[in-house]
Amino acid sequence: TATLSLASGTHYVVTMRAFCDGDSSALSSAVSFNTECEPYTVTSQAPWTENFESYSGLQQTLPLLCWETPAPTTFDDITYPVVMTQTPQAAHSGSNTVEMKASVGTFNMAVLPEFTNDIHDLRLSFWATSSNPSSVNGYMEVGVLSGNNFEVLDTVGTPGARNSQLVSGNGNYVGTFDFRNVTATSGRIALRLQGDGYNTANSLSWNID
């Protein structure tokens, strides 16, 4: 019997090999999984932040650790939301962002990690870019997801245009979104990208940092 001690909120890729009487088997196929996340506790001295820089590798295979993605959308064989790596032109800092994408009549959702705090005591802000901020009619909403109910707190303003060069340092700062007046008594903060009103042949994408 093998016993592993695993960290919470971590992505693992595991392969196994049998050893018996000096012989060994071939490696098994790799199995990947995420361990359950412990809820975060936010204080004024210890705010929660995420810059997505700990992710690496192929963007379409990366999980959003401790996040939930209840309404994924797929374009060109990539399922969104997804961590985009090595795309500093879409980032405010570093190289990585979370990209969300939707087309007309669809939406894409990213649910933040769980917090132990009363939802009414939390505030959220972030940086946002888009490849087409001035030519789209879609929009992003910030709210609270409780079960299947999404309570909209506010609509996010216009994202910044992506840099034309492979450098970070751009984007529009949005927030601060204050949850003190939401009617939900529990739930998780979520972002919902609506593709309503956009050309059906294209998609709307936002990058969050």
PDB file of C-alpha atoms in Angstrom:
ATOM      1  CA  THR A   1       0.000   0.000   0.000  1.00  0.00           C
ATOM      2  CA  ALA A   2       1.372   3.385  -0.992  1.00  0.00           C
ATOM      3  CA  THR A   3       0.397   6.490   0.946  1.00  0.00           C
ATOM      4  CA  LEU A   4       0.954   9.980  -0.418  1.00  0.00           C
ATOM      5  CA  SER A   5       0.729  13.232   1.504  1.00  0.00           C
ATOM      6  CA  LEU A   6      -0.788  15.801  -0.828  1.00  0.00           C
ATOM      7  CA  ALA A   7      -1.023  19.562  -0.502  1.00  0.00           C
ATOM      8  CA  SER A   8      -4.430  21.221  -0.793  1.00  0.00           C
ATOM      9  CA  GLY A   9      -5.304  23.189  -3.923  1.00  0.00           C
ATOM     10  CA  THR A  10      -2.562  21.587  -6.028  1.00  0.00           C
ATOM     11  CA  HIS A  11      -2.510  20.051  -9.513  1.00  0.00           C
ATOM     12  CA  TYR A  12      -0.849  16.632  -9.668  1.00  0.00           C
ATOM     13  CA  VAL A  13       0.137  14.383 -12.556  1.00  0.00           C
ATOM     14  CA  VAL A  14       0.793  10.806 -11.364  1.00  0.00           C
ATOM     15  CA  THR A  15       2.285   7.757 -13.075  1.00  0.00           C
ATOM     16  CA  MET A  16       3.024   4.399 -11.438  1.00  0.00           C
ATOM     17  CA  ARG A  17       5.462   1.535 -11.953  1.00  0.00           C
ATOM     18  CA  ALA A  18       5.437  -1.881 -10.255  1.00  0.00           C
ATOM     19  CA  PHE A  19       8.638  -3.376  -8.799  1.00  0.00           C
ATOM     20  CA  CYS A  20       8.824  -7.086  -8.015  1.00  0.00           C
ATOM     21  CA  ASP A  21      11.836  -9.389  -7.560  1.00  0.00           C
ATOM     22  CA  GLY A  22      14.178  -7.003  -9.315  1.00  0.00           C
ATOM     23  CA  ASP A  23      11.897  -6.455 -12.308  1.00  0.00           C
ATOM     24  CA  SER A  24       9.852  -3.372 -13.045  1.00  0.00           C
ATOM     25  CA  SER A  25       6.830  -2.785 -15.223  1.00  0.00           C
ATOM     26  CA  ALA A  26       6.360  -0.057 -17.774  1.00  0.00           C
ATOM     27  CA  LEU A  27       5.065   3.254 -16.485  1.00  0.00           C
ATOM     28  CA  SER A  28       1.303   3.520 -16.352  1.00  0.00           C
ATOM     29  CA  SER A  29      -0.608   6.180 -18.229  1.00  0.00           C
ATOM     30  CA  ALA A  30      -0.505   9.548 -16.489  1.00  0.00           C
ATOM     31  CA  VAL A  31      -3.477  10.507 -14.340  1.00  0.00           C
ATOM     32  CA  SER A  32      -3.982  14.164 -13.441  1.00  0.00           C
ATOM     33  CA  PHE A  33      -6.155  15.605 -10.699  1.00  0.00           C
ATOM     34  CA  ASN A  34      -6.559  18.602  -8.415  1.00  0.00           C
ATOM     35  CA  THR A  35      -6.708  18.255  -4.657  1.00  0.00           C
ATOM     36  CA  GLU A  36      -9.556  19.916  -2.790  1.00  0.00           C
ATOM     37  CA  CYS A  37      -8.943  23.513  -1.845  1.00  0.00           C
ATOM     38  CA  GLU A  38      -9.185  24.874   1.655  1.00  0.00           C
ATOM     39  CA  PRO A  39     -11.196  28.132   1.782  1.00  0.00           C
ATOM     40  CA  TYR A  40      -9.163  31.320   2.109  1.00  0.00           C
ATOM     41  CA  THR A  41      -9.605  33.836   4.904  1.00  0.00           C
ATOM     42  CA  VAL A  42      -9.091  37.441   3.818  1.00  0.00           C
ATOM     43  CA  THR A  43      -7.976  40.179   6.205  1.00  0.00           C
ATOM     44  CA  SER A  44      -6.979  43.779   5.652  1.00  0.00           C
ATOM     45  CA  GLN A  45      -3.397  42.735   6.382  1.00  0.00           C
ATOM     46  CA  ALA A  46      -3.558  39.639   4.162  1.00  0.00           C
ATOM     47  CA  PRO A  47      -5.661  40.269   1.036  1.00  0.00           C
ATOM     48  CA  TRP A  48      -6.114  37.473  -1.477  1.00  0.00           C
ATOM     49  CA  THR A  49      -4.396  38.047  -4.821  1.00  0.00           C
ATOM     50  CA  GLU A  50      -3.871  35.950  -7.970  1.00  0.00           C
ATOM     51  CA  ASN A  51      -1.611  36.895 -10.876  1.00  0.00           C
ATOM     52  CA  PHE A  52      -1.681  33.438 -12.550  1.00  0.00           C
ATOM     53  CA  GLU A  53       2.104  33.434 -12.941  1.00  0.00           C
ATOM     54  CA  SER A  54       2.448  30.020 -11.246  1.00  0.00           C
ATOM     55  CA  TYR A  55       0.931  28.329 -14.304  1.00  0.00           C
ATOM     56  CA  SER A  56       3.088  27.074 -17.167  1.00  0.00           C
ATOM     57  CA  GLY A  57       2.873  24.800 -20.181  1.00  0.00           C
ATOM     58  CA  LEU A  58       0.168  24.576 -22.831  1.00  0.00           C
ATOM     59  CA  GLN A  59      -2.619  26.980 -22.032  1.00  0.00           C
ATOM     60  CA  GLN A  60      -5.460  24.712 -23.199  1.00  0.00           C
ATOM     61  CA  THR A  61      -4.506  21.968 -20.730  1.00  0.00           C
ATOM     62  CA  LEU A  62      -4.184  24.086 -17.611  1.00  0.00           C
ATOM     63  CA  PRO A  63      -6.712  23.947 -14.778  1.00  0.00           C
ATOM     64  CA  LEU A  64      -7.858  26.920 -12.777  1.00  0.00           C
ATOM     65  CA  LEU A  65      -6.863  25.698  -9.341  1.00  0.00           C
ATOM     66  CA  CYS A  66      -9.471  26.420  -6.643  1.00  0.00           C
ATOM     67  CA  TRP A  67     -11.684  28.173  -9.199  1.00  0.00           C
ATOM     68  CA  GLU A  68     -14.854  26.780 -10.793  1.00  0.00           C
ATOM     69  CA  THR A  69     -15.882  27.057 -14.447  1.00  0.00           C
ATOM     70  CA  PRO A  70     -19.599  26.159 -14.578  1.00  0.00           C
ATOM     71  CA  ALA A  71     -20.224  27.542 -18.089  1.00  0.00           C
ATOM     72  CA  PRO A  72     -17.246  26.645 -20.298  1.00  0.00           C
ATOM     73  CA  THR A  73     -17.163  27.595 -23.974  1.00  0.00           C
ATOM     74  CA  THR A  74     -14.989  26.020 -26.669  1.00  0.00           C
ATOM     75  CA  PHE A  75     -13.421  27.833 -29.618  1.00  0.00           C
ATOM     76  CA  ASP A  76     -10.775  26.346 -31.926  1.00  0.00           C
ATOM     77  CA  ASP A  77     -10.416  23.299 -29.639  1.00  0.00           C
ATOM     78  CA  ILE A  78      -9.585  25.432 -26.574  1.00  0.00           C
ATOM     79  CA  THR A  79     -12.030  25.457 -23.661  1.00  0.00           C
ATOM     80  CA  TYR A  80     -12.476  28.772 -21.851  1.00  0.00           C
ATOM     81  CA  PRO A  81     -11.938  30.199 -19.229  1.00  0.00           C
ATOM     82  CA  VAL A  82      -8.292  29.198 -19.455  1.00  0.00           C
ATOM     83  CA  VAL A  83      -4.945  30.412 -18.180  1.00  0.00           C
ATOM     84  CA  MET A  84      -3.116  31.916 -21.134  1.00  0.00           C
ATOM     85  CA  THR A  85       0.637  31.651 -20.655  1.00  0.00           C
ATOM     86  CA  GLN A  86       3.373  33.630 -22.348  1.00  0.00           C
ATOM     87  CA  THR A  87       0.971  36.287 -23.644  1.00  0.00           C
ATOM     88  CA  PRO A  88       2.290  39.442 -21.941  1.00  0.00           C
ATOM     89  CA  GLN A  89       0.549  41.632 -24.531  1.00  0.00           C
ATOM     90  CA  ALA A  90      -2.750  40.686 -22.843  1.00  0.00           C
ATOM     91  CA  ALA A  91      -1.455  41.071 -19.283  1.00  0.00           C
ATOM     92  CA  HIS A  92      -1.101  43.970 -16.902  1.00  0.00           C
ATOM     93  CA  SER A  93       2.000  42.377 -15.395  1.00  0.00           C
ATOM     94  CA  GLY A  94       3.980  39.240 -16.072  1.00  0.00           C
ATOM     95  CA  SER A  95       2.998  36.929 -18.925  1.00  0.00           C
ATOM     96  CA  ASN A  96      -0.124  35.094 -17.735  1.00  0.00           C
ATOM     97  CA  THR A  97      -3.815  35.962 -17.617  1.00  0.00           C
ATOM     98  CA  VAL A  98      -7.150  34.192 -17.458  1.00  0.00           C
ATOM     99  CA  GLU A  99      -8.898  34.495 -20.815  1.00  0.00           C
ATOM    100  CA  MET A 100     -12.684  34.279 -21.069  1.00  0.00           C
ATOM    101  CA  LYS A 101     -14.479  33.986 -24.387  1.00  0.00           C
ATOM    102  CA  ALA A 102     -18.127  34.030 -25.519  1.00  0.00           C
ATOM    103  CA  SER A 103     -20.113  34.542 -28.722  1.00  0.00           C
ATOM    104  CA  VAL A 104     -23.586  35.913 -29.337  1.00  0.00           C
ATOM    105  CA  GLY A 105     -26.187  34.159 -27.178  1.00  0.00           C
ATOM    106  CA  THR A 106     -23.589  32.482 -24.940  1.00  0.00           C
ATOM    107  CA  PHE A 107     -21.768  33.356 -21.733  1.00  0.00           C
ATOM    108  CA  ASN A 108     -18.584  32.258 -20.022  1.00  0.00           C
ATOM    109  CA  MET A 109     -18.148  32.173 -16.246  1.00  0.00           C
ATOM    110  CA  ALA A 110     -15.205  32.026 -13.843  1.00  0.00           C
ATOM    111  CA  VAL A 111     -15.949  31.504 -10.135  1.00  0.00           C
ATOM    112  CA  LEU A 112     -13.289  32.645  -7.692  1.00  0.00           C
ATOM    113  CA  PRO A 113     -11.979  30.401  -4.907  1.00  0.00           C
ATOM    114  CA  GLU A 114     -14.060  29.965  -1.773  1.00  0.00           C
ATOM    115  CA  PHE A 115     -13.551  32.335   1.168  1.00  0.00           C
ATOM    116  CA  THR A 116     -14.447  31.890   4.810  1.00  0.00           C
ATOM    117  CA  ASN A 117     -15.416  35.570   5.116  1.00  0.00           C
ATOM    118  CA  ASP A 118     -18.958  36.892   5.098  1.00  0.00           C
ATOM    119  CA  ILE A 119     -19.607  37.687   1.418  1.00  0.00           C
ATOM    120  CA  HIS A 120     -20.725  41.216   2.414  1.00  0.00           C
ATOM    121  CA  ASP A 121     -17.259  42.007   3.806  1.00  0.00           C
ATOM    122  CA  LEU A 122     -15.416  41.397   0.527  1.00  0.00           C
ATOM    123  CA  ARG A 123     -14.323  43.712  -2.272  1.00  0.00           C
ATOM    124  CA  LEU A 124     -12.876  42.853  -5.694  1.00  0.00           C
ATOM    125  CA  SER A 125     -10.764  44.675  -8.272  1.00  0.00           C
ATOM    126  CA  PHE A 126      -8.707  43.555 -11.258  1.00  0.00           C
ATOM    127  CA  TRP A 127      -7.151  44.590 -14.572  1.00  0.00           C
ATOM    128  CA  ALA A 128      -8.822  43.746 -17.891  1.00  0.00           C
ATOM    129  CA  THR A 129      -7.776  43.753 -21.538  1.00  0.00           C
ATOM    130  CA  SER A 130      -9.486  42.701 -24.752  1.00  0.00           C
ATOM    131  CA  SER A 131      -8.430  42.229 -28.365  1.00  0.00           C
ATOM    132  CA  ASN A 132     -11.435  44.266 -29.528  1.00  0.00           C
ATOM    133  CA  PRO A 133     -12.640  46.564 -26.708  1.00  0.00           C
ATOM    134  CA  SER A 134     -14.032  49.325 -28.937  1.00  0.00           C
ATOM    135  CA  SER A 135     -15.927  47.191 -31.452  1.00  0.00           C
ATOM    136  CA  VAL A 136     -17.941  44.760 -29.309  1.00  0.00           C
ATOM    137  CA  ASN A 137     -21.325  44.957 -27.640  1.00  0.00           C
ATOM    138  CA  GLY A 138     -20.801  42.134 -25.166  1.00  0.00           C
ATOM    139  CA  TYR A 139     -20.037  42.866 -21.533  1.00  0.00           C
ATOM    140  CA  MET A 140     -18.783  41.371 -18.284  1.00  0.00           C
ATOM    141  CA  GLU A 141     -20.653  41.189 -14.985  1.00  0.00           C
ATOM    142  CA  VAL A 142     -19.436  40.759 -11.407  1.00  0.00           C
ATOM    143  CA  GLY A 143     -21.721  38.980  -8.968  1.00  0.00           C
ATOM    144  CA  VAL A 144     -22.321  36.163  -6.505  1.00  0.00           C
ATOM    145  CA  LEU A 145     -23.080  32.583  -7.545  1.00  0.00           C
ATOM    146  CA  SER A 146     -25.261  30.695  -5.038  1.00  0.00           C
ATOM    147  CA  GLY A 147     -26.181  27.274  -6.367  1.00  0.00           C
ATOM    148  CA  ASN A 148     -27.596  27.968  -9.832  1.00  0.00           C
ATOM    149  CA  ASN A 149     -28.499  31.578  -9.030  1.00  0.00           C
ATOM    150  CA  PHE A 150     -26.183  34.363 -10.187  1.00  0.00           C
ATOM    151  CA  GLU A 151     -26.888  37.698  -8.517  1.00  0.00           C
ATOM    152  CA  VAL A 152     -25.400  40.520 -10.587  1.00  0.00           C
ATOM    153  CA  LEU A 153     -23.648  43.157  -8.505  1.00  0.00           C
ATOM    154  CA  ASP A 154     -22.459  45.380 -11.338  1.00  0.00           C
ATOM    155  CA  THR A 155     -21.333  45.499 -14.946  1.00  0.00           C
ATOM    156  CA  VAL A 156     -17.608  45.877 -15.575  1.00  0.00           C
ATOM    157  CA  GLY A 157     -16.492  48.901 -17.578  1.00  0.00           C
ATOM    158  CA  THR A 158     -14.490  48.903 -20.805  1.00  0.00           C
ATOM    159  CA  PRO A 159     -11.359  46.717 -20.880  1.00  0.00           C
ATOM    160  CA  GLY A 160      -8.084  48.099 -22.153  1.00  0.00           C
ATOM    161  CA  ALA A 161      -6.755  47.209 -25.579  1.00  0.00           C
ATOM    162  CA  ARG A 162      -4.089  44.545 -25.749  1.00  0.00           C
ATOM    163  CA  ASN A 163      -0.578  45.742 -26.396  1.00  0.00           C
ATOM    164  CA  SER A 164       0.612  45.548 -29.975  1.00  0.00           C
ATOM    165  CA  GLN A 165       4.020  44.431 -28.687  1.00  0.00           C
ATOM    166  CA  LEU A 166       4.984  41.380 -26.624  1.00  0.00           C
ATOM    167  CA  VAL A 167       5.185  43.387 -23.421  1.00  0.00           C
ATOM    168  CA  SER A 168       2.929  43.656 -20.376  1.00  0.00           C
ATOM    169  CA  GLY A 169       1.914  46.749 -18.471  1.00  0.00           C
ATOM    170  CA  ASN A 170      -1.421  47.540 -20.123  1.00  0.00           C
ATOM    171  CA  GLY A 171      -5.081  47.085 -19.335  1.00  0.00           C
ATOM    172  CA  ASN A 172      -7.812  49.041 -17.579  1.00  0.00           C
ATOM    173  CA  TYR A 173      -8.191  48.842 -13.802  1.00  0.00           C
ATOM    174  CA  VAL A 174     -11.786  47.969 -12.863  1.00  0.00           C
ATOM    175  CA  GLY A 175     -13.371  48.018  -9.437  1.00  0.00           C
ATOM    176  CA  THR A 176     -13.490  48.254  -6.574  1.00  0.00           C
ATOM    177  CA  PHE A 177     -16.652  46.098  -6.489  1.00  0.00           C
ATOM    178  CA  ASP A 178     -18.142  46.146  -2.989  1.00  0.00           C
ATOM    179  CA  PHE A 179     -20.394  43.219  -2.010  1.00  0.00           C
ATOM    180  CA  ARG A 180     -21.930  44.773   1.104  1.00  0.00           C
ATOM    181  CA  ASN A 181     -25.329  45.278  -0.557  1.00  0.00           C
ATOM    182  CA  VAL A 182     -25.844  41.905  -2.263  1.00  0.00           C
ATOM    183  CA  THR A 183     -28.932  40.017  -1.076  1.00  0.00           C
ATOM    184  CA  ALA A 184     -27.151  36.642  -1.115  1.00  0.00           C
ATOM    185  CA  THR A 185     -26.159  35.463   2.345  1.00  0.00           C
ATOM    186  CA  SER A 186     -23.619  32.993   1.007  1.00  0.00           C
ATOM    187  CA  GLY A 187     -22.031  32.006  -2.278  1.00  0.00           C
ATOM    188  CA  ARG A 188     -18.901  32.676  -4.303  1.00  0.00           C
ATOM    189  CA  ILE A 189     -17.775  35.725  -6.235  1.00  0.00           C
ATOM    190  CA  ALA A 190     -17.973  35.137  -9.979  1.00  0.00           C
ATOM    191  CA  LEU A 191     -17.272  36.842 -13.301  1.00  0.00           C
ATOM    192  CA  ARG A 192     -19.680  36.307 -16.196  1.00  0.00           C
ATOM    193  CA  LEU A 193     -18.786  37.338 -19.743  1.00  0.00           C
ATOM    194  CA  GLN A 194     -21.873  37.881 -21.898  1.00  0.00           C
ATOM    195  CA  GLY A 195     -21.531  37.643 -25.675  1.00  0.00           C
ATOM    196  CA  ASP A 196     -24.940  39.223 -26.379  1.00  0.00           C
ATOM    197  CA  GLY A 197     -25.193  41.492 -29.379  1.00  0.00           C
ATOM    198  CA  TYR A 198     -21.924  40.496 -31.006  1.00  0.00           C
ATOM    199  CA  ASN A 199     -21.353  39.187 -34.533  1.00  0.00           C
ATOM    200  CA  THR A 200     -22.295  35.480 -34.602  1.00  0.00           C
ATOM    201  CA  ALA A 201     -19.240  34.682 -36.728  1.00  0.00           C
ATOM    202  CA  ASN A 202     -16.844  35.950 -34.077  1.00  0.00           C
ATOM    203  CA  SER A 203     -16.298  35.815 -30.355  1.00  0.00           C
ATOM    204  CA  LEU A 204     -15.657  38.306 -27.598  1.00  0.00           C
ATOM    205  CA  SER A 205     -12.633  37.703 -25.379  1.00  0.00           C
ATOM    206  CA  TRP A 206     -11.464  39.375 -22.183  1.00  0.00           C
ATOM    207  CA  ASN A 207      -8.223  38.767 -20.305  1.00  0.00           C
ATOM    208  CA  ILE A 208      -8.228  39.170 -16.520  1.00  0.00           C
ATOM    209  CA  ASP A 209      -5.087  39.885 -14.473  1.00  0.00           C
TER     210      ASP A 209
END
